[in-house]
PDB file of C-alpha atoms in Angstrom:
ATOM      1  CA  MET M   1      97.530  99.278  86.506  1.00  0.00           C
ATOM      2  CA  SER M   2      96.557  95.611  86.259  1.00  0.00           C
ATOM      3  CA  GLY M   3      97.025  93.703  83.107  1.00  0.00           C
ATOM      4  CA  ASP M   4     100.515  95.155  81.507  1.00  0.00           C
ATOM      5  CA  GLY M   5     103.174  92.652  81.440  1.00  0.00           C
ATOM      6  CA  ASN M   6     105.964  95.594  82.106  1.00  0.00           C
ATOM      7  CA  LYS M   7     104.935  96.514  85.062  1.00  0.00           C
ATOM      8  CA  GLN M   8     107.557  94.534  86.545  1.00  0.00           C
ATOM      9  CA  LYS M   9     110.316  97.196  85.931  1.00  0.00           C
ATOM     10  CA  GLU M  10     108.112 100.043  87.001  1.00  0.00           C
ATOM     11  CA  VAL M  11     108.837 101.572  90.384  1.00  0.00           C
ATOM     12  CA  ILE M  12     106.040 102.836  91.646  1.00  0.00           C
ATOM     13  CA  LYS M  13     104.590 105.366  95.317  1.00  0.00           C
ATOM     14  CA  LEU M  14     102.598 103.889  97.306  1.00  0.00           C
ATOM     15  CA  ALA M  15      99.669 106.095  97.295  1.00  0.00           C
ATOM     16  CA  ASP M  16      99.373 105.593  93.694  1.00  0.00           C
ATOM     17  CA  VAL M  17      98.550 101.836  94.316  1.00  0.00           C
ATOM     18  CA  GLY M  18      94.970 100.651  93.766  1.00  0.00           C
ATOM     19  CA  ARG M  19      92.996  97.476  93.956  1.00  0.00           C
ATOM     20  CA  GLY M  20      93.906  95.141  91.412  1.00  0.00           C
ATOM     21  CA  ASP M  21      97.281  95.976  90.953  1.00  0.00           C
ATOM     22  CA  ALA M  22      99.988  93.303  90.192  1.00  0.00           C
ATOM     23  CA  GLY M  23     103.491  92.478  89.151  1.00  0.00           C
ATOM     24  CA  PHE M  24     104.411  96.348  90.061  1.00  0.00           C
ATOM     25  CA  SER M  25     107.556  97.062  92.000  1.00  0.00           C
ATOM     26  CA  ALA M  26     107.762  99.978  95.008  1.00  0.00           C
ATOM     27  CA  HIS M  27     110.487 101.488  97.117  1.00  0.00           C
ATOM     28  CA  PHE M  28     109.899 101.603 101.213  1.00  0.00           C
ATOM     29  CA  GLU M  29     110.796 101.712 104.336  1.00  0.00           C
ATOM     30  CA  VAL M  30     110.126  99.506 107.597  1.00  0.00           C
ATOM     31  CA  LEU M  31     108.617 101.732 110.061  1.00  0.00           C
ATOM     32  CA  GLU M  32     107.618  98.877 112.590  1.00  0.00           C
ATOM     33  CA  LYS M  33     107.041  95.308 112.780  1.00  0.00           C
ATOM     34  CA  GLY M  34     103.745  93.677 113.881  1.00  0.00           C
ATOM     35  CA  THR M  35     103.724  90.690 116.099  1.00  0.00           C
ATOM     36  CA  VAL M  36     104.560  87.058 114.473  1.00  0.00           C
ATOM     37  CA  ARG M  37     101.500  84.933 113.920  1.00  0.00           C
ATOM     38  CA  ILE M  38     101.917  81.256 113.847  1.00  0.00           C
ATOM     39  CA  ILE M  39      99.418  79.646 110.935  1.00  0.00           C
ATOM     40  CA  GLU M  40      98.496  75.914 110.494  1.00  0.00           C
ATOM     41  CA  SER M  41      98.008  74.348 107.541  1.00  0.00           C
ATOM     42  CA  LYS M  42      95.253  71.998 107.786  1.00  0.00           C
ATOM     43  CA  LYS M  43      95.603  70.734 104.094  1.00  0.00           C
ATOM     44  CA  TRP M  44      99.638  70.169 104.406  1.00  0.00           C
ATOM     45  CA  ASN M  45      99.976  69.849 108.046  1.00  0.00           C
ATOM     46  CA  THR M  46     102.515  72.552 108.147  1.00  0.00           C
ATOM     47  CA  ARG M  47     103.130  75.777 110.336  1.00  0.00           C
ATOM     48  CA  TYR M  48     103.620  79.012 108.565  1.00  0.00           C
ATOM     49  CA  ARG M  49     104.602  82.472 110.238  1.00  0.00           C
ATOM     50  CA  LEU M  50     102.790  85.424 109.151  1.00  0.00           C
ATOM     51  CA  ALA M  51     103.266  89.277 109.986  1.00  0.00           C
ATOM     52  CA  GLU M  52     101.908  92.546 108.888  1.00  0.00           C
ATOM     53  CA  ILE M  53     104.943  95.071 108.739  1.00  0.00           C
ATOM     54  CA  LEU M  54     103.877  99.108 108.335  1.00  0.00           C
ATOM     55  CA  VAL M  55     106.128 100.705 105.714  1.00  0.00           C
ATOM     56  CA  GLY M  56     105.946 103.867 104.010  1.00  0.00           C
ATOM     57  CA  ASP M  57     107.387 106.366 101.670  1.00  0.00           C
ATOM     58  CA  GLU M  58     107.253 109.712 100.642  1.00  0.00           C
ATOM     59  CA  THR M  59     103.781 109.603  99.398  1.00  0.00           C
ATOM     60  CA  ALA M  60     101.966 107.378 102.095  1.00  0.00           C
ATOM     61  CA  ILE M  61     102.081 104.669 104.458  1.00  0.00           C
ATOM     62  CA  MET M  62     100.999 101.034 103.784  1.00  0.00           C
ATOM     63  CA  ASN M  63     100.869  97.518 105.847  1.00  0.00           C
ATOM     64  CA  ILE M  64     102.441  94.814 104.267  1.00  0.00           C
ATOM     65  CA  ILE M  65     102.195  90.834 104.890  1.00  0.00           C
ATOM     66  CA  LEU M  66     105.240  89.032 105.051  1.00  0.00           C
ATOM     67  CA  TRP M  67     105.467  85.015 105.406  1.00  0.00           C
ATOM     68  CA  ASN M  68     107.965  82.918 107.186  1.00  0.00           C
ATOM     69  CA  THR M  69     111.696  83.678 106.022  1.00  0.00           C
ATOM     70  CA  ASP M  70     110.763  87.335 104.737  1.00  0.00           C
ATOM     71  CA  ILE M  71     110.011  88.203 108.272  1.00  0.00           C
ATOM     72  CA  ASP M  72     113.383  87.923 109.456  1.00  0.00           C
ATOM     73  CA  THR M  73     115.442  89.469 106.347  1.00  0.00           C
ATOM     74  CA  ILE M  74     113.947  93.184 107.255  1.00  0.00           C
ATOM     75  CA  GLU M  75     114.910  95.660 109.701  1.00  0.00           C
ATOM     76  CA  VAL M  76     112.924  98.422 111.044  1.00  0.00           C
ATOM     77  CA  GLY M  77     114.522 101.989 109.938  1.00  0.00           C
ATOM     78  CA  LYS M  78     115.959 100.676 106.705  1.00  0.00           C
ATOM     79  CA  SER M  79     114.687 100.887 102.724  1.00  0.00           C
ATOM     80  CA  TYR M  80     114.288  97.666 100.513  1.00  0.00           C
ATOM     81  CA  LEU M  81     112.543  97.361  97.122  1.00  0.00           C
ATOM     82  CA  ILE M  82     109.856  94.986  96.624  1.00  0.00           C
ATOM     83  CA  GLN M  83     109.591  93.212  93.066  1.00  0.00           C
ATOM     84  CA  ASP M  84     106.730  91.322  91.780  1.00  0.00           C
ATOM     85  CA  ALA M  85     104.086  92.566  94.103  1.00  0.00           C
ATOM     86  CA  TYR M  86     100.182  92.578  94.255  1.00  0.00           C
ATOM     87  CA  VAL M  87      97.515  94.382  96.564  1.00  0.00           C
ATOM     88  CA  SER M  88      95.384  92.165  98.326  1.00  0.00           C
ATOM     89  CA  VAL M  89      91.851  93.359  99.408  1.00  0.00           C
ATOM     90  CA  LYS M  90      90.343  92.006 102.816  1.00  0.00           C
ATOM     91  CA  ASP M  91      87.816  93.591 105.169  1.00  0.00           C
ATOM     92  CA  GLU M  92      87.816  96.881 102.265  1.00  0.00           C
ATOM     93  CA  CYS M  93      91.358  97.122 103.386  1.00  0.00           C
ATOM     94  CA  ILE M  94      93.833  97.283 100.723  1.00  0.00           C
ATOM     95  CA  LYS M  95      97.666  95.650 101.731  1.00  0.00           C
ATOM     96  CA  LEU M  96     100.900  95.107 100.041  1.00  0.00           C
ATOM     97  CA  CYS M  97     101.993  91.293  99.472  1.00  0.00           C
ATOM     98  CA  LYS M  98     104.845  89.787  97.321  1.00  0.00           C
ATOM     99  CA  SER M  99     104.483  87.076  95.007  1.00  0.00           C
ATOM    100  CA  LYS M 100     105.528  83.624  95.261  1.00  0.00           C
ATOM    101  CA  LYS M 101     108.493  85.054  92.472  1.00  0.00           C
ATOM    102  CA  GLY M 102     108.523  88.088  94.161  1.00  0.00           C
ATOM    103  CA  LYS M 103     112.034  89.582  95.669  1.00  0.00           C
ATOM    104  CA  ILE M 104     112.780  91.928  98.739  1.00  0.00           C
ATOM    105  CA  ARG M 105     115.937  93.753  98.497  1.00  0.00           C
ATOM    106  CA  PRO M 106     117.710  96.042 100.530  1.00  0.00           C
ATOM    107  CA  LEU M 107     118.258  99.685  98.979  1.00  0.00           C
ATOM    108  CA  SER M 108     121.490 101.510  99.902  1.00  0.00           C
ATOM    109  CA  THR M 109     119.975 104.949 100.200  1.00  0.00           C
ATOM    110  CA  ARG M 110     117.338 105.853 102.877  1.00  0.00           C
ATOM    111  CA  ILE M 111     113.933 107.339 102.261  1.00  0.00           C
ATOM    112  CA  GLU M 112     114.426 110.635 103.793  1.00  0.00           C
ATOM    113  CA  LYS M 113     110.729 111.921 104.206  1.00  0.00           C
ATOM    114  CA  ILE M 114     108.036 109.886 104.817  1.00  0.00           C
ATOM    115  CA  ASN M 115     104.240 110.926 104.864  1.00  0.00           C
ATOM    116  CA  GLN M 116     102.265 109.416 107.551  1.00  0.00           C
ATOM    117  CA  GLN M 117      99.523 111.276 106.838  1.00  0.00           C
ATOM    118  CA  LEU M 118      98.056 108.932 103.977  1.00  0.00           C
ATOM    119  CA  ASN M 119      97.561 105.390 105.392  1.00  0.00           C
ATOM    120  CA  MET M 120      96.555 103.368 102.606  1.00  0.00           C
ATOM    121  CA  SER M 121      95.521 100.287 104.670  1.00  0.00           C
ATOM    122  CA  LEU M 122      92.371 102.019 106.055  1.00  0.00           C
ATOM    123  CA  PRO M 123      88.996 100.755 104.738  1.00  0.00           C
ATOM    124  CA  PHE M 124      88.053 102.507 101.412  1.00  0.00           C
ATOM    125  CA  VAL M 125      91.105 104.672 100.649  1.00  0.00           C
ATOM    126  CA  GLY M 126      92.686 102.386  97.781  1.00  0.00           C
ATOM    127  CA  ALA M 127      89.255 102.977  96.359  1.00  0.00           C
ATOM    128  CA  ARG M 128      88.554 104.601  92.967  1.00  0.00           C
ATOM    129  CA  VAL M 129      85.632 106.725  93.511  1.00  0.00           C
ATOM    130  CA  ARG M 130      82.956 106.438  90.017  1.00  0.00           C
ATOM    131  CA  GLN M 131      81.837 109.434  88.528  1.00  0.00           C
ATOM    132  CA  THR M 132      78.277 110.222  87.719  1.00  0.00           C
ATOM    133  CA  THR M 133      76.522 112.447  85.723  1.00  0.00           C
ATOM    134  CA  ARG M 134      72.884 113.442  85.791  1.00  0.00           C
ATOM    135  CA  LYS M 135      71.510 114.339  82.752  1.00  0.00           C
ATOM    136  CA  ASP M 136      68.860 117.223  82.884  1.00  0.00           C
ATOM    137  CA  ASP M 137      66.835 116.466  80.081  1.00  0.00           C
ATOM    138  CA  VAL M 138      65.488 113.041  81.083  1.00  0.00           C
ATOM    139  CA  ARG M 139      61.761 112.108  80.230  1.00  0.00           C
ATOM    140  CA  THR M 140      59.418 109.797  80.605  1.00  0.00           C
ATOM    141  CA  LEU M 141      58.516 107.012  78.064  1.00  0.00           C
ATOM    142  CA  ASP M 142      54.891 109.283  76.875  1.00  0.00           C
ATOM    143  CA  GLY M 143      57.592 112.274  76.309  1.00  0.00           C
ATOM    144  CA  ILE M 144      56.972 114.066  79.380  1.00  0.00           C
ATOM    145  CA  PRO M 145      59.586 116.192  81.104  1.00  0.00           C
ATOM    146  CA  ALA M 146      60.601 113.920  84.198  1.00  0.00           C
ATOM    147  CA  SER M 147      60.457 117.368  86.682  1.00  0.00           C
ATOM    148  CA  ASN M 148      56.560 117.816  85.388  1.00  0.00           C
ATOM    149  CA  PHE M 149      55.951 113.945  86.059  1.00  0.00           C
ATOM    150  CA  LYS M 150      53.988 112.725  89.075  1.00  0.00           C
ATOM    151  CA  LYS M 151      55.788 110.294  90.508  1.00  0.00           C
ATOM    152  CA  TYR M 152      53.151 108.919  92.984  1.00  0.00           C
ATOM    153  CA  CYS M 153      49.355 108.451  92.552  1.00  0.00           C
ATOM    154  CA  GLY M 154      47.410 109.879  94.719  1.00  0.00           C
ATOM    155  CA  PRO M 155      43.918 108.301  96.767  1.00  0.00           C
ATOM    156  CA  LYS M 156      41.528 110.228  94.038  1.00  0.00           C
ATOM    157  CA  ASP M 157      43.628 108.366  91.404  1.00  0.00           C
ATOM    158  CA  PHE M 158      42.275 104.710  92.135  1.00  0.00           C
TER     159      PHE M 158
END
């Protein structure tokens, strides 16, 4: 999903979000707000507020990280649209984040049924599975089939 310029107009489901995705929009409903933490920047000598909020849609639930005034603009039980979002990965857990130019807007319609069975913020849930194929006709450099090849030398071979 990453790399396309027209992803901003595309609204995707939370279950379709993966590592490295950026510049997309998503609908969600706020399920619960986490505790607000205060983070102090040593470089700029300023304080920031940070909160992890559990959100969900028809396909999955996921944590979203919000900063400062965005924390106060959302309410539990209401639906929102996040624009220009990206996925952050920390400790093999993916989290939804709003970019600097992104916006969170309220929706007039509520999401009726939320699937709480699939939590995308758990470790390795958003990881894509690699497919490996094993060849049956593997041969050594001498042309001997690998299944007939003696892999280890015995004590008499020395």
